[in-house]
CSV table of C-alpha atoms in Angstrom, one decimal:
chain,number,residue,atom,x,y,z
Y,2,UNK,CA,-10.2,60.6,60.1
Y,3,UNK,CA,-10.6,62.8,57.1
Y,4,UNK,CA,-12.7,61.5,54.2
Y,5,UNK,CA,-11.2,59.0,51.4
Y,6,UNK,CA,-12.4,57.5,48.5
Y,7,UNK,CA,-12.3,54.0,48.7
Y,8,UNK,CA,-10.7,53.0,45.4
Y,9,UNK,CA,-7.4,55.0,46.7
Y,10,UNK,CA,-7.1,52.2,49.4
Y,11,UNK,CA,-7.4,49.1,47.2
Y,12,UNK,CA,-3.9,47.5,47.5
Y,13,UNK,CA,-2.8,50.1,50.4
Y,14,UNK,CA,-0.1,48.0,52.5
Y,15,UNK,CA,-1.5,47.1,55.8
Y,16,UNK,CA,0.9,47.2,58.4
Y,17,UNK,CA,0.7,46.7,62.3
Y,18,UNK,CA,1.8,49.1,64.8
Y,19,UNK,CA,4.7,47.1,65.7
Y,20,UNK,CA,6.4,47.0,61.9
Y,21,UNK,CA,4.4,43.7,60.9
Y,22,UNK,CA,3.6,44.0,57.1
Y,23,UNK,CA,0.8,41.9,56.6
Y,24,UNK,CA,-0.2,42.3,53.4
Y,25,UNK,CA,-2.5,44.8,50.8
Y,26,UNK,CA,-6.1,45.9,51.5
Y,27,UNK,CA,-8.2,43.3,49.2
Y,28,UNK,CA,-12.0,44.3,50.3
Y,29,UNK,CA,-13.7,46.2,53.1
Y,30,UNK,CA,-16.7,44.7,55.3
Y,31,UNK,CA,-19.3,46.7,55.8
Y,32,UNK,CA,-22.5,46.6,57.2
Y,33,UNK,CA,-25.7,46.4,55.0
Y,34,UNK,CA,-27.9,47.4,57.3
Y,35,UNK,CA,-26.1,50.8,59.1
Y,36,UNK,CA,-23.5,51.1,56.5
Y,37,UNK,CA,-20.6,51.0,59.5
Y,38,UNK,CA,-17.4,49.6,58.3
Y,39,UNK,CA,-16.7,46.6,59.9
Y,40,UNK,CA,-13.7,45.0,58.9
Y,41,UNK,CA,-10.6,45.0,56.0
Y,42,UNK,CA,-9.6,42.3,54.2
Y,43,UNK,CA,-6.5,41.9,53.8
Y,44,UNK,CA,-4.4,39.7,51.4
Y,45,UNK,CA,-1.7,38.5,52.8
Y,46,UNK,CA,2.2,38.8,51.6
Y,47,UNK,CA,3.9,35.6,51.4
Y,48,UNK,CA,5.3,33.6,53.4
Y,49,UNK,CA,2.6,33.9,56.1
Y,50,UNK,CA,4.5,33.1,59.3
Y,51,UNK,CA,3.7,36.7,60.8
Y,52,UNK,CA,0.2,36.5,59.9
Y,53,UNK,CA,-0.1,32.9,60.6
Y,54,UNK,CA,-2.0,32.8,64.6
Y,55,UNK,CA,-4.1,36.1,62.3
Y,56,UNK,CA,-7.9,35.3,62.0
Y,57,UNK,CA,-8.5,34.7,58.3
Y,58,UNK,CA,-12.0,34.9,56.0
Y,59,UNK,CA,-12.8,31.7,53.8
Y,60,UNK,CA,-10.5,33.4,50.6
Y,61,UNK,CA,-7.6,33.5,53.3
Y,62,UNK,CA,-7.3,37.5,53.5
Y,63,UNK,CA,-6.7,38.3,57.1
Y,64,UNK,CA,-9.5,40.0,59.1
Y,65,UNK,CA,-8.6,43.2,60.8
Y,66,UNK,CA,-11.4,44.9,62.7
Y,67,UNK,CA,-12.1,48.8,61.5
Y,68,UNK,CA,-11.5,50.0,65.0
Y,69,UNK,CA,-8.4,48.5,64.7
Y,70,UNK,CA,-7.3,51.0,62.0
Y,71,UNK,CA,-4.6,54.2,63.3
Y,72,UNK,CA,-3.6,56.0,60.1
Y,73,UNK,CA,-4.2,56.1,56.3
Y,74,UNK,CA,-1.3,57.3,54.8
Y,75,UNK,CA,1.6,55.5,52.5
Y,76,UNK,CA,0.5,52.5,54.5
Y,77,UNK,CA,-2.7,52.0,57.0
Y,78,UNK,CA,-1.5,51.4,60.1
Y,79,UNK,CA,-3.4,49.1,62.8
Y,80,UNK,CA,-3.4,48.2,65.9
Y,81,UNK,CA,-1.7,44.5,66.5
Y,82,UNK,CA,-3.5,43.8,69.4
Y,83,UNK,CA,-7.1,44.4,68.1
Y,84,UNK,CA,-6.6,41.8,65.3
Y,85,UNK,CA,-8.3,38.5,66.6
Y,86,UNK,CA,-6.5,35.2,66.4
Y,87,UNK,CA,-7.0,32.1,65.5
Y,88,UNK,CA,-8.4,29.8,68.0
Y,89,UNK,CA,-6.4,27.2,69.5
């Protein structure tokens, strides 16, 4: 992936590989110690049925892994199937 400045991705629509929108990029997780990027937060466009079974952080901004992440364009695509779910 080339290099981007972070402050072009705030409010990026997320959307899956499979056409789900689920919402705009809110935050990115990274960590402190290696400075990896871990995760994006995204908020989530209402209603929530698609995102619903999605794992969510305690604001309610789905989690979707960095590895997860395909393209950065008009829209970041991800990968569906690398965004955990909720436990049942």
């Amino acid at each position: 992936m080339a290099n981007i400045i972070a402050s072009r991705l705030r409010d990026k629509e997320v959307v899956t590989d499979t056409g789900v929108r689920i919402g705009e990029l809110y935050d990115i997780s990274m960590s402190e110690r290696t400075g990896e990027l871990i995760a994006l937060l995204v908020r989530p466009f209402k209603p929530q049925d698609k995102t619903a079974n999605m794992l969510h952080d305690s604001d309610g901004n789905v989690v979707v892994p960095y590895n997860a992440v395909q393209v950065v364009k008009e829209f970041i695509i991800v990968d569906e199937r690398k965004i955990p779910q909720k436990r049942k």
